[in-house]
């Protein structure tokens, strides 16, 4: 079939298999051209392995460190005339390339929050790699099914007072006003349940209990702080509360990881276009401004550049891992320079439909959204007939 992007709001309901595979190939090329990461992990579990930061971490571990990987994700294969999700195509491409390079790559399609998933992953670690040297928690979920059968949903809302700002319609490229009411207390609590540190702690407790974490094992979780212009909706909003809980969880995990000579880190990453980020209100304007100035400066990075830098110059550089005063590993250093943030602040309130193209890189933001779904990727022939059915070896945990 001929597959075209079909955009609804901040969602694209189609994905292109060849474009997604080309995206993975480009990530592999970038990691390989940066050179082998000495002292990196050789067996890595990634929870949330098919999206922006999780997939990039998996590629970095496999092709930068030669690691065997186990990836947990929520993705769907093609069905009828519906294409698979982008993460399905990308994970299939990753798995094929990893196996061709002689690496073990196990995929688990199912709910990372469930105890059954944790048990099945542990069984697989035991029987195939024995133990893991690194556990990366990179989940971005909209909801979490709790053991009592109820569902907690995460909300992207401000706290205390309403938020009003501007957003950009992906389809039309028009600026639109945005207003959000503050979150109710239960929405805050539910967001912390979904995106906070509890499930990370449950994973590590289960893995430790099963003795499948190798001596010196490192576990990481990704967070975002960002710019003061996005604080009302992010850092000081419901999601910020959940991210605050990650710091608490990292502190709690430090003790149990130390017993095996290991460590737990929250890593602060740069704001980038991913499935999760595209859902955050107002992020389109911020990222479009950020891309503009950072590309001009030559400091723009994609997820793969960030994870490669995280491994090479932070986590596995040899010696103590550099952390800030809160114990976090910082990869948002280039995003938060005065020069970058001055540009964002200066233009934040003056962007209109008339200057969107010149003052921001909305074109680059939109291109990143399309390429995330395998569209608008260089070298891909979109007029060619492609088979939307791409098979992948997965351990399915949904039934
Ligand atoms: P993403 O949407 O690209 O990826 C999310 C991953 O979680 C996917 O692999 C998806 O399949 C998986 N997932 C979601 N629900 C699941 C479930 N119930 N069970 C199993 N897998 C599930 O998101 P991302 O932006 O890469 O986010 C990953 C982490 O990085 C998040 O903690 C996010 O807050 C953080 N982060 C993102 C940015 C950014 O700008 N995108 C910046 C800093 C930190």
PDB file of C-alpha atoms in Angstrom, residues 94-389:
ATOM      1  CA  UNK A  94      16.161  -2.347  15.587  1.00  0.00           C
ATOM      2  CA  UNK A  95      15.736  -6.063  16.355  1.00  0.00           C
ATOM      3  CA  UNK A  96      16.644  -7.099  12.820  1.00  0.00           C
ATOM      4  CA  UNK A  97      19.799  -4.952  12.841  1.00  0.00           C
ATOM      5  CA  UNK A  98      20.819  -5.993  16.369  1.00  0.00           C
ATOM      6  CA  UNK A  99      20.433  -9.675  15.525  1.00  0.00           C
ATOM      7  CA  UNK A 100      22.378  -9.201  12.289  1.00  0.00           C
ATOM      8  CA  UNK A 101      25.164  -7.729  14.429  1.00  0.00           C
ATOM      9  CA  UNK A 102      25.100 -10.861  16.610  1.00  0.00           C
ATOM     10  CA  UNK A 103      23.305  -9.205  19.542  1.00  0.00           C
ATOM     11  CA  UNK A 104      20.471 -10.648  21.554  1.00  0.00           C
ATOM     12  CA  UNK A 105      17.321  -8.480  21.481  1.00  0.00           C
ATOM     13  CA  UNK A 106      14.167  -9.577  23.303  1.00  0.00           C
ATOM     14  CA  UNK A 107      10.913  -7.629  22.978  1.00  0.00           C
ATOM     15  CA  UNK A 108       8.018  -7.631  25.417  1.00  0.00           C
ATOM     16  CA  UNK A 109       4.771  -6.120  24.189  1.00  0.00           C
ATOM     17  CA  UNK A 110       2.609  -5.437  27.195  1.00  0.00           C
ATOM     18  CA  UNK A 111       1.878  -3.311  30.213  1.00  0.00           C
ATOM     19  CA  UNK A 112       5.093  -2.412  32.046  1.00  0.00           C
ATOM     20  CA  UNK A 113       3.092  -1.578  35.180  1.00  0.00           C
ATOM     21  CA  UNK A 114       1.813  -5.109  35.669  1.00  0.00           C
ATOM     22  CA  UNK A 115       3.421  -7.643  38.002  1.00  0.00           C
ATOM     23  CA  UNK A 116       3.026 -10.342  35.320  1.00  0.00           C
ATOM     24  CA  UNK A 117       5.212  -8.339  32.907  1.00  0.00           C
ATOM     25  CA  UNK A 118       7.908  -7.961  35.541  1.00  0.00           C
ATOM     26  CA  UNK A 119       7.853 -11.707  36.252  1.00  0.00           C
ATOM     27  CA  UNK A 120       8.070 -12.620  32.555  1.00  0.00           C
ATOM     28  CA  UNK A 121      10.971 -10.230  31.962  1.00  0.00           C
ATOM     29  CA  UNK A 122      12.828 -11.659  34.958  1.00  0.00           C
ATOM     30  CA  UNK A 123      12.321 -15.183  33.621  1.00  0.00           C
ATOM     31  CA  UNK A 124      13.776 -14.113  30.270  1.00  0.00           C
ATOM     32  CA  UNK A 125      16.774 -12.378  31.884  1.00  0.00           C
ATOM     33  CA  UNK A 126      17.500 -15.528  33.913  1.00  0.00           C
ATOM     34  CA  UNK A 127      17.309 -17.890  30.990  1.00  0.00           C
ATOM     35  CA  UNK A 128      19.085 -15.760  28.356  1.00  0.00           C
ATOM     36  CA  UNK A 129      21.533 -13.281  29.860  1.00  0.00           C
ATOM     37  CA  UNK A 130      21.661 -14.270  33.553  1.00  0.00           C
ATOM     38  CA  UNK A 131      21.754 -10.722  34.901  1.00  0.00           C
ATOM     39  CA  UNK A 132      21.639  -7.153  33.567  1.00  0.00           C
ATOM     40  CA  UNK A 133      24.173  -4.335  34.048  1.00  0.00           C
ATOM     41  CA  UNK A 134      21.748  -1.504  33.450  1.00  0.00           C
ATOM     42  CA  UNK A 135      18.022  -0.841  33.846  1.00  0.00           C
ATOM     43  CA  UNK A 136      16.630   2.178  32.009  1.00  0.00           C
ATOM     44  CA  UNK A 137      13.142   3.335  32.939  1.00  0.00           C
ATOM     45  CA  UNK A 138      11.870   5.452  30.039  1.00  0.00           C
ATOM     46  CA  UNK A 139       8.131   5.083  30.247  1.00  0.00           C
ATOM     47  CA  UNK A 140       5.804   7.892  29.231  1.00  0.00           C
ATOM     48  CA  UNK A 141       2.300   6.646  29.851  1.00  0.00           C
ATOM     49  CA  UNK A 142      -1.111   8.262  29.851  1.00  0.00           C
ATOM     50  CA  UNK A 143      -2.582   5.817  32.339  1.00  0.00           C
ATOM     51  CA  UNK A 144      -1.713   3.045  34.771  1.00  0.00           C
ATOM     52  CA  UNK A 145      -3.895   0.072  35.651  1.00  0.00           C
ATOM     53  CA  UNK A 146      -3.608  -0.441  39.399  1.00  0.00           C
ATOM     54  CA  UNK A 147      -3.663  -3.853  41.092  1.00  0.00           C
ATOM     55  CA  UNK A 148      -7.197  -3.178  42.482  1.00  0.00           C
ATOM     56  CA  UNK A 149      -8.492  -2.920  38.913  1.00  0.00           C
ATOM     57  CA  UNK A 150      -8.857   0.880  38.917  1.00  0.00           C
ATOM     58  CA  UNK A 151      -7.169   3.148  36.383  1.00  0.00           C
ATOM     59  CA  UNK A 152      -5.057   6.207  37.252  1.00  0.00           C
ATOM     60  CA  UNK A 153      -4.778   8.743  34.438  1.00  0.00           C
ATOM     61  CA  UNK A 154      -2.021  11.304  34.139  1.00  0.00           C
ATOM     62  CA  UNK A 155      -3.022  14.904  33.518  1.00  0.00           C
ATOM     63  CA  UNK A 156      -1.013  17.712  31.937  1.00  0.00           C
ATOM     64  CA  UNK A 157      -2.355  20.651  33.908  1.00  0.00           C
ATOM     65  CA  UNK A 158      -1.113  23.634  35.896  1.00  0.00           C
ATOM     66  CA  UNK A 159      -1.344  23.764  39.669  1.00  0.00           C
ATOM     67  CA  UNK A 160      -3.118  26.441  41.691  1.00  0.00           C
ATOM     68  CA  UNK A 161      -4.091  28.807  38.896  1.00  0.00           C
ATOM     69  CA  UNK A 162      -5.243  28.547  35.283  1.00  0.00           C
ATOM     70  CA  UNK A 163      -2.719  28.671  32.461  1.00  0.00           C
ATOM     71  CA  UNK A 164      -3.203  30.517  29.234  1.00  0.00           C
ATOM     72  CA  UNK A 165      -0.755  30.605  26.385  1.00  0.00           C
ATOM     73  CA  UNK A 166      -0.337  29.785  22.740  1.00  0.00           C
ATOM     74  CA  UNK A 167       0.092  26.568  20.851  1.00  0.00           C
ATOM     75  CA  UNK A 168       0.643  25.747  17.185  1.00  0.00           C
ATOM     76  CA  UNK A 169      -1.730  23.559  15.216  1.00  0.00           C
ATOM     77  CA  UNK A 170       0.433  20.893  13.586  1.00  0.00           C
ATOM     78  CA  UNK A 171      -1.824  20.470  10.592  1.00  0.00           C
ATOM     79  CA  UNK A 172      -2.420  24.089   9.652  1.00  0.00           C
ATOM     80  CA  UNK A 173       0.626  25.735  11.221  1.00  0.00           C
ATOM     81  CA  UNK A 174      -1.719  28.318  12.789  1.00  0.00           C
ATOM     82  CA  UNK A 175      -1.205  29.708  16.271  1.00  0.00           C
ATOM     83  CA  UNK A 176      -4.053  28.975  18.647  1.00  0.00           C
ATOM     84  CA  UNK A 177      -4.893  30.169  22.142  1.00  0.00           C
ATOM     85  CA  UNK A 178      -4.705  27.624  24.855  1.00  0.00           C
ATOM     86  CA  UNK A 179      -6.197  27.749  28.305  1.00  0.00           C
ATOM     87  CA  UNK A 180      -6.136  25.137  31.006  1.00  0.00           C
ATOM     88  CA  UNK A 181      -7.861  24.967  34.359  1.00  0.00           C
ATOM     89  CA  UNK A 182      -5.739  23.976  37.350  1.00  0.00           C
ATOM     90  CA  UNK A 183      -5.657  20.315  38.331  1.00  0.00           C
ATOM     91  CA  UNK A 184      -7.804  18.924  41.122  1.00  0.00           C
ATOM     92  CA  UNK A 185      -5.852  17.257  43.977  1.00  0.00           C
ATOM     93  CA  UNK A 186      -6.800  13.763  42.790  1.00  0.00           C
ATOM     94  CA  UNK A 187      -5.494  14.558  39.291  1.00  0.00           C
ATOM     95  CA  UNK A 188      -2.143  15.479  40.824  1.00  0.00           C
ATOM     96  CA  UNK A 189      -2.069  12.271  42.865  1.00  0.00           C
ATOM     97  CA  UNK A 190      -3.013  10.185  39.817  1.00  0.00           C
ATOM     98  CA  UNK A 191      -0.321  11.808  37.658  1.00  0.00           C
ATOM     99  CA  UNK A 192       2.258  10.953  40.319  1.00  0.00           C
ATOM    100  CA  UNK A 193       0.929   7.357  40.339  1.00  0.00           C
ATOM    101  CA  UNK A 194       1.426   7.100  36.577  1.00  0.00           C
ATOM    102  CA  UNK A 195       4.575   9.135  35.920  1.00  0.00           C
ATOM    103  CA  UNK A 196       6.217   9.213  39.354  1.00  0.00           C
ATOM    104  CA  UNK A 197       8.824   6.848  40.729  1.00  0.00           C
ATOM    105  CA  UNK A 198       6.700   4.106  42.303  1.00  0.00           C
ATOM    106  CA  UNK A 199       6.733   1.696  39.383  1.00  0.00           C
ATOM    107  CA  UNK A 200      10.483   2.236  38.888  1.00  0.00           C
ATOM    108  CA  UNK A 201      10.944   1.194  42.514  1.00  0.00           C
ATOM    109  CA  UNK A 202       8.687  -1.848  41.999  1.00  0.00           C
ATOM    110  CA  UNK A 203      10.770  -2.938  39.001  1.00  0.00           C
ATOM    111  CA  UNK A 204      14.060  -2.582  40.877  1.00  0.00           C
ATOM    112  CA  UNK A 205      12.684  -4.357  43.960  1.00  0.00           C
ATOM    113  CA  UNK A 206      11.503  -7.287  41.811  1.00  0.00           C
ATOM    114  CA  UNK A 207      14.792  -7.460  39.889  1.00  0.00           C
ATOM    115  CA  UNK A 208      16.852  -7.319  43.091  1.00  0.00           C
ATOM    116  CA  UNK A 209      14.692  -9.927  44.767  1.00  0.00           C
ATOM    117  CA  UNK A 210      15.220 -12.230  41.795  1.00  0.00           C
ATOM    118  CA  UNK A 211      18.991 -11.563  41.903  1.00  0.00           C
ATOM    119  CA  UNK A 212      19.105 -10.571  38.239  1.00  0.00           C
ATOM    120  CA  UNK A 213      20.953  -7.268  38.708  1.00  0.00           C
ATOM    121  CA  UNK A 214      24.699  -7.667  38.202  1.00  0.00           C
ATOM    122  CA  UNK A 215      27.207  -6.173  40.607  1.00  0.00           C
ATOM    123  CA  UNK A 216      27.695  -2.485  39.751  1.00  0.00           C
ATOM    124  CA  UNK A 217      24.345  -2.295  37.948  1.00  0.00           C
ATOM    125  CA  UNK A 218      23.165   1.232  37.127  1.00  0.00           C
ATOM    126  CA  UNK A 219      19.533   2.268  36.873  1.00  0.00           C
ATOM    127  CA  UNK A 220      18.334   5.509  35.286  1.00  0.00           C
ATOM    128  CA  UNK A 221      15.094   7.413  34.852  1.00  0.00           C
ATOM    129  CA  UNK A 222      14.557  10.436  32.597  1.00  0.00           C
ATOM    130  CA  UNK A 223      13.253  13.784  33.701  1.00  0.00           C
ATOM    131  CA  UNK A 224      12.768  17.252  32.291  1.00  0.00           C
ATOM    132  CA  UNK A 225      13.153  20.642  33.944  1.00  0.00           C
ATOM    133  CA  UNK A 226      13.076  23.022  31.015  1.00  0.00           C
ATOM    134  CA  UNK A 227      12.693  26.728  30.769  1.00  0.00           C
ATOM    135  CA  UNK A 228      10.788  29.120  33.031  1.00  0.00           C
ATOM    136  CA  UNK A 229       8.378  29.831  30.181  1.00  0.00           C
ATOM    137  CA  UNK A 230       7.128  26.239  30.310  1.00  0.00           C
ATOM    138  CA  UNK A 231       7.252  25.892  34.094  1.00  0.00           C
ATOM    139  CA  UNK A 232       3.558  26.752  34.678  1.00  0.00           C
ATOM    140  CA  UNK A 233       2.533  23.781  32.583  1.00  0.00           C
ATOM    141  CA  UNK A 234       5.491  21.443  33.097  1.00  0.00           C
ATOM    142  CA  UNK A 235       7.913  21.818  35.997  1.00  0.00           C
ATOM    143  CA  UNK A 236       5.347  23.510  38.262  1.00  0.00           C
ATOM    144  CA  UNK A 237       2.419  21.496  36.897  1.00  0.00           C
ATOM    145  CA  UNK A 238       1.047  17.996  37.517  1.00  0.00           C
ATOM    146  CA  UNK A 239       3.846  16.357  35.531  1.00  0.00           C
ATOM    147  CA  UNK A 240       6.433  18.334  37.525  1.00  0.00           C
ATOM    148  CA  UNK A 241       4.978  16.789  40.711  1.00  0.00           C
ATOM    149  CA  UNK A 242       5.442  13.343  39.182  1.00  0.00           C
ATOM    150  CA  UNK A 243       8.999  14.192  38.188  1.00  0.00           C
ATOM    151  CA  UNK A 244       9.682  15.443  41.722  1.00  0.00           C
ATOM    152  CA  UNK A 245       8.669  11.976  42.875  1.00  0.00           C
ATOM    153  CA  UNK A 246      11.417  10.493  40.669  1.00  0.00           C
ATOM    154  CA  UNK A 247      13.995  12.364  42.740  1.00  0.00           C
ATOM    155  CA  UNK A 248      12.455  10.841  45.868  1.00  0.00           C
ATOM    156  CA  UNK A 249      12.530   7.376  44.275  1.00  0.00           C
ATOM    157  CA  UNK A 250      16.177   7.766  43.165  1.00  0.00           C
ATOM    158  CA  UNK A 251      17.078   8.615  46.766  1.00  0.00           C
ATOM    159  CA  UNK A 252      15.198   5.556  48.025  1.00  0.00           C
ATOM    160  CA  UNK A 253      16.795   3.312  45.392  1.00  0.00           C
ATOM    161  CA  UNK A 254      20.317   4.569  46.102  1.00  0.00           C
ATOM    162  CA  UNK A 255      20.508   2.437  49.271  1.00  0.00           C
ATOM    163  CA  UNK A 256      19.324  -0.816  47.708  1.00  0.00           C
ATOM    164  CA  UNK A 257      21.485  -0.335  44.598  1.00  0.00           C
ATOM    165  CA  UNK A 258      24.546   0.452  46.762  1.00  0.00           C
ATOM    166  CA  UNK A 259      24.236  -3.031  48.290  1.00  0.00           C
ATOM    167  CA  UNK A 260      25.181  -4.490  44.906  1.00  0.00           C
ATOM    168  CA  UNK A 261      27.778  -1.776  44.238  1.00  0.00           C
ATOM    169  CA  UNK A 262      25.351  -0.038  41.904  1.00  0.00           C
ATOM    170  CA  UNK A 263      23.656   3.335  41.610  1.00  0.00           C
ATOM    171  CA  UNK A 264      20.369   5.014  40.651  1.00  0.00           C
ATOM    172  CA  UNK A 265      20.279   8.261  38.686  1.00  0.00           C
ATOM    173  CA  UNK A 266      17.648  10.662  37.469  1.00  0.00           C
ATOM    174  CA  UNK A 267      18.951  12.101  34.179  1.00  0.00           C
ATOM    175  CA  UNK A 268      17.709  15.505  33.043  1.00  0.00           C
ATOM    176  CA  UNK A 269      17.340  15.442  29.275  1.00  0.00           C
ATOM    177  CA  UNK A 270      16.753  18.120  26.655  1.00  0.00           C
ATOM    178  CA  UNK A 271      13.264  18.988  25.396  1.00  0.00           C
ATOM    179  CA  UNK A 272      12.678  17.109  22.149  1.00  0.00           C
ATOM    180  CA  UNK A 273       9.907  16.012  19.838  1.00  0.00           C
ATOM    181  CA  UNK A 274       8.662  12.602  20.941  1.00  0.00           C
ATOM    182  CA  UNK A 275       5.204  11.080  21.127  1.00  0.00           C
ATOM    183  CA  UNK A 276       4.971  12.079  24.776  1.00  0.00           C
ATOM    184  CA  UNK A 277       6.287  15.634  24.261  1.00  0.00           C
ATOM    185  CA  UNK A 278       3.903  16.319  21.385  1.00  0.00           C
ATOM    186  CA  UNK A 279       0.990  15.882  23.811  1.00  0.00           C
ATOM    187  CA  UNK A 280       2.202  18.575  26.225  1.00  0.00           C
ATOM    188  CA  UNK A 281       0.208  21.797  25.792  1.00  0.00           C
ATOM    189  CA  UNK A 282       2.317  24.730  24.619  1.00  0.00           C
ATOM    190  CA  UNK A 283       5.404  22.592  24.030  1.00  0.00           C
ATOM    191  CA  UNK A 284       5.152  23.087  20.258  1.00  0.00           C
ATOM    192  CA  UNK A 285       5.910  26.793  20.583  1.00  0.00           C
ATOM    193  CA  UNK A 286       8.735  26.299  23.068  1.00  0.00           C
ATOM    194  CA  UNK A 287      10.403  23.540  21.045  1.00  0.00           C
ATOM    195  CA  UNK A 288      10.051  25.518  17.814  1.00  0.00           C
ATOM    196  CA  UNK A 289      11.880  28.439  19.427  1.00  0.00           C
ATOM    197  CA  UNK A 290      14.440  26.124  21.006  1.00  0.00           C
ATOM    198  CA  UNK A 291      15.192  24.313  17.740  1.00  0.00           C
ATOM    199  CA  UNK A 292      15.653  27.655  15.974  1.00  0.00           C
ATOM    200  CA  UNK A 293      18.299  29.000  18.319  1.00  0.00           C
ATOM    201  CA  UNK A 294      20.038  25.703  19.037  1.00  0.00           C
ATOM    202  CA  UNK A 295      20.324  24.813  15.344  1.00  0.00           C
ATOM    203  CA  UNK A 296      21.713  28.282  14.651  1.00  0.00           C
ATOM    204  CA  UNK A 297      24.271  27.753  17.394  1.00  0.00           C
ATOM    205  CA  UNK A 298      25.106  24.249  16.237  1.00  0.00           C
ATOM    206  CA  UNK A 299      24.100  22.796  19.624  1.00  0.00           C
ATOM    207  CA  UNK A 300      20.843  21.112  18.605  1.00  0.00           C
ATOM    208  CA  UNK A 301      20.717  17.416  19.507  1.00  0.00           C
ATOM    209  CA  UNK A 302      18.241  14.617  18.878  1.00  0.00           C
ATOM    210  CA  UNK A 303      17.411  11.844  21.363  1.00  0.00           C
ATOM    211  CA  UNK A 304      20.237   9.712  19.988  1.00  0.00           C
ATOM    212  CA  UNK A 305      22.835  12.491  20.414  1.00  0.00           C
ATOM    213  CA  UNK A 306      21.623  12.973  23.971  1.00  0.00           C
ATOM    214  CA  UNK A 307      21.766   9.303  24.958  1.00  0.00           C
ATOM    215  CA  UNK A 308      25.161   8.837  23.283  1.00  0.00           C
ATOM    216  CA  UNK A 309      26.482  11.839  25.243  1.00  0.00           C
ATOM    217  CA  UNK A 310      24.856  10.494  28.420  1.00  0.00           C
ATOM    218  CA  UNK A 311      26.695   7.186  28.073  1.00  0.00           C
ATOM    219  CA  UNK A 312      29.995   8.516  26.766  1.00  0.00           C
ATOM    220  CA  UNK A 313      30.585  11.607  28.833  1.00  0.00           C
ATOM    221  CA  UNK A 314      28.506  11.014  31.951  1.00  0.00           C
ATOM    222  CA  UNK A 315      27.563   7.474  33.011  1.00  0.00           C
ATOM    223  CA  UNK A 316      30.448   5.472  31.531  1.00  0.00           C
ATOM    224  CA  UNK A 317      33.184   8.092  31.154  1.00  0.00           C
ATOM    225  CA  UNK A 318      35.204   6.416  33.924  1.00  0.00           C
ATOM    226  CA  UNK A 319      35.456   7.805  37.452  1.00  0.00           C
ATOM    227  CA  UNK A 320      32.647   9.432  39.382  1.00  0.00           C
ATOM    228  CA  UNK A 321      29.483  10.251  37.471  1.00  0.00           C
ATOM    229  CA  UNK A 322      29.102  14.060  37.451  1.00  0.00           C
ATOM    230  CA  UNK A 323      25.864  15.140  39.146  1.00  0.00           C
ATOM    231  CA  UNK A 324      24.262  18.441  40.179  1.00  0.00           C
ATOM    232  CA  UNK A 325      23.474  19.510  43.759  1.00  0.00           C
ATOM    233  CA  UNK A 326      20.316  17.359  43.683  1.00  0.00           C
ATOM    234  CA  UNK A 327      22.220  14.284  42.535  1.00  0.00           C
ATOM    235  CA  UNK A 328      20.854  14.431  38.966  1.00  0.00           C
ATOM    236  CA  UNK A 329      22.854  13.837  35.800  1.00  0.00           C
ATOM    237  CA  UNK A 330      22.460  16.897  33.552  1.00  0.00           C
ATOM    238  CA  UNK A 331      22.159  16.668  29.792  1.00  0.00           C
ATOM    239  CA  UNK A 332      20.079  19.846  29.501  1.00  0.00           C
ATOM    240  CA  UNK A 333      23.194  21.987  29.879  1.00  0.00           C
ATOM    241  CA  UNK A 334      23.144  23.287  26.308  1.00  0.00           C
ATOM    242  CA  UNK A 335      19.373  23.935  26.382  1.00  0.00           C
ATOM    243  CA  UNK A 336      19.666  26.031  29.504  1.00  0.00           C
ATOM    244  CA  UNK A 337      22.504  28.341  28.482  1.00  0.00           C
ATOM    245  CA  UNK A 338      21.700  32.045  28.916  1.00  0.00           C
ATOM    246  CA  UNK A 339      21.994  32.672  25.199  1.00  0.00           C
ATOM    247  CA  UNK A 340      19.422  30.005  24.330  1.00  0.00           C
ATOM    248  CA  UNK A 341      17.011  30.927  27.098  1.00  0.00           C
ATOM    249  CA  UNK A 342      17.328  34.671  26.397  1.00  0.00           C
ATOM    250  CA  UNK A 343      16.235  34.009  22.835  1.00  0.00           C
ATOM    251  CA  UNK A 344      13.243  31.939  23.978  1.00  0.00           C
ATOM    252  CA  UNK A 345      12.195  34.492  26.615  1.00  0.00           C
ATOM    253  CA  UNK A 346      12.597  37.409  24.276  1.00  0.00           C
ATOM    254  CA  UNK A 347      10.311  35.949  21.625  1.00  0.00           C
ATOM    255  CA  UNK A 348       7.909  33.851  23.734  1.00  0.00           C
ATOM    256  CA  UNK A 349       5.153  36.502  23.808  1.00  0.00           C
ATOM    257  CA  UNK A 350       5.664  37.987  20.360  1.00  0.00           C
ATOM    258  CA  UNK A 351       5.224  34.962  18.097  1.00  0.00           C
ATOM    259  CA  UNK A 352       2.269  35.306  15.727  1.00  0.00           C
ATOM    260  CA  UNK A 353       1.198  33.686  12.478  1.00  0.00           C
ATOM    261  CA  UNK A 354       3.186  36.399  10.676  1.00  0.00           C
ATOM    262  CA  UNK A 355       6.589  35.741  12.215  1.00  0.00           C
ATOM    263  CA  UNK A 356       6.279  32.037  13.122  1.00  0.00           C
ATOM    264  CA  UNK A 357       8.356  31.025  10.122  1.00  0.00           C
ATOM    265  CA  UNK A 358      11.161  33.501  10.678  1.00  0.00           C
ATOM    266  CA  UNK A 359      11.519  33.564  14.467  1.00  0.00           C
ATOM    267  CA  UNK A 360      10.932  29.885  15.147  1.00  0.00           C
ATOM    268  CA  UNK A 361      11.835  26.575  13.563  1.00  0.00           C
ATOM    269  CA  UNK A 362       8.252  25.338  13.370  1.00  0.00           C
ATOM    270  CA  UNK A 363       9.212  23.747  10.037  1.00  0.00           C
ATOM    271  CA  UNK A 364      11.857  21.690  11.864  1.00  0.00           C
ATOM    272  CA  UNK A 365       9.411  20.859  14.660  1.00  0.00           C
ATOM    273  CA  UNK A 366       6.837  19.636  12.126  1.00  0.00           C
ATOM    274  CA  UNK A 367       9.482  17.679  10.244  1.00  0.00           C
ATOM    275  CA  UNK A 368      10.541  16.006  13.515  1.00  0.00           C
ATOM    276  CA  UNK A 369       6.884  15.076  14.122  1.00  0.00           C
ATOM    277  CA  UNK A 370       6.586  13.567  10.661  1.00  0.00           C
ATOM    278  CA  UNK A 371       9.879  11.691  10.791  1.00  0.00           C
ATOM    279  CA  UNK A 372       8.907  10.303  14.205  1.00  0.00           C
ATOM    280  CA  UNK A 373       6.203   8.465  12.217  1.00  0.00           C
ATOM    281  CA  UNK A 374       8.548   7.560   9.378  1.00  0.00           C
ATOM    282  CA  UNK A 375       7.460  10.356   7.014  1.00  0.00           C
ATOM    283  CA  UNK A 376       9.582  13.030   5.388  1.00  0.00           C
ATOM    284  CA  UNK A 377      12.713  10.944   5.957  1.00  0.00           C
ATOM    285  CA  UNK A 378      15.508  11.522   3.438  1.00  0.00           C
ATOM    286  CA  UNK A 379      16.109   8.720   0.963  1.00  0.00           C
ATOM    287  CA  UNK A 380      12.706   7.029   1.365  1.00  0.00           C
ATOM    288  CA  UNK A 381      10.561   6.583  -1.734  1.00  0.00           C
ATOM    289  CA  UNK A 382       7.058   7.402  -0.515  1.00  0.00           C
ATOM    290  CA  UNK A 383       5.475   6.653  -3.882  1.00  0.00           C
ATOM    291  CA  UNK A 384       6.583   3.009  -3.647  1.00  0.00           C
ATOM    292  CA  UNK A 385       4.153   0.302  -2.634  1.00  0.00           C
ATOM    293  CA  UNK A 386       5.064  -0.995   0.842  1.00  0.00           C
ATOM    294  CA  UNK A 387       3.807  -3.851   2.961  1.00  0.00           C
ATOM    295  CA  UNK A 388       2.415  -2.438   6.199  1.00  0.00           C
ATOM    296  CA  UNK A 389       2.699  -5.857   7.846  1.00  0.00           C
TER     297      UNK A 389
END
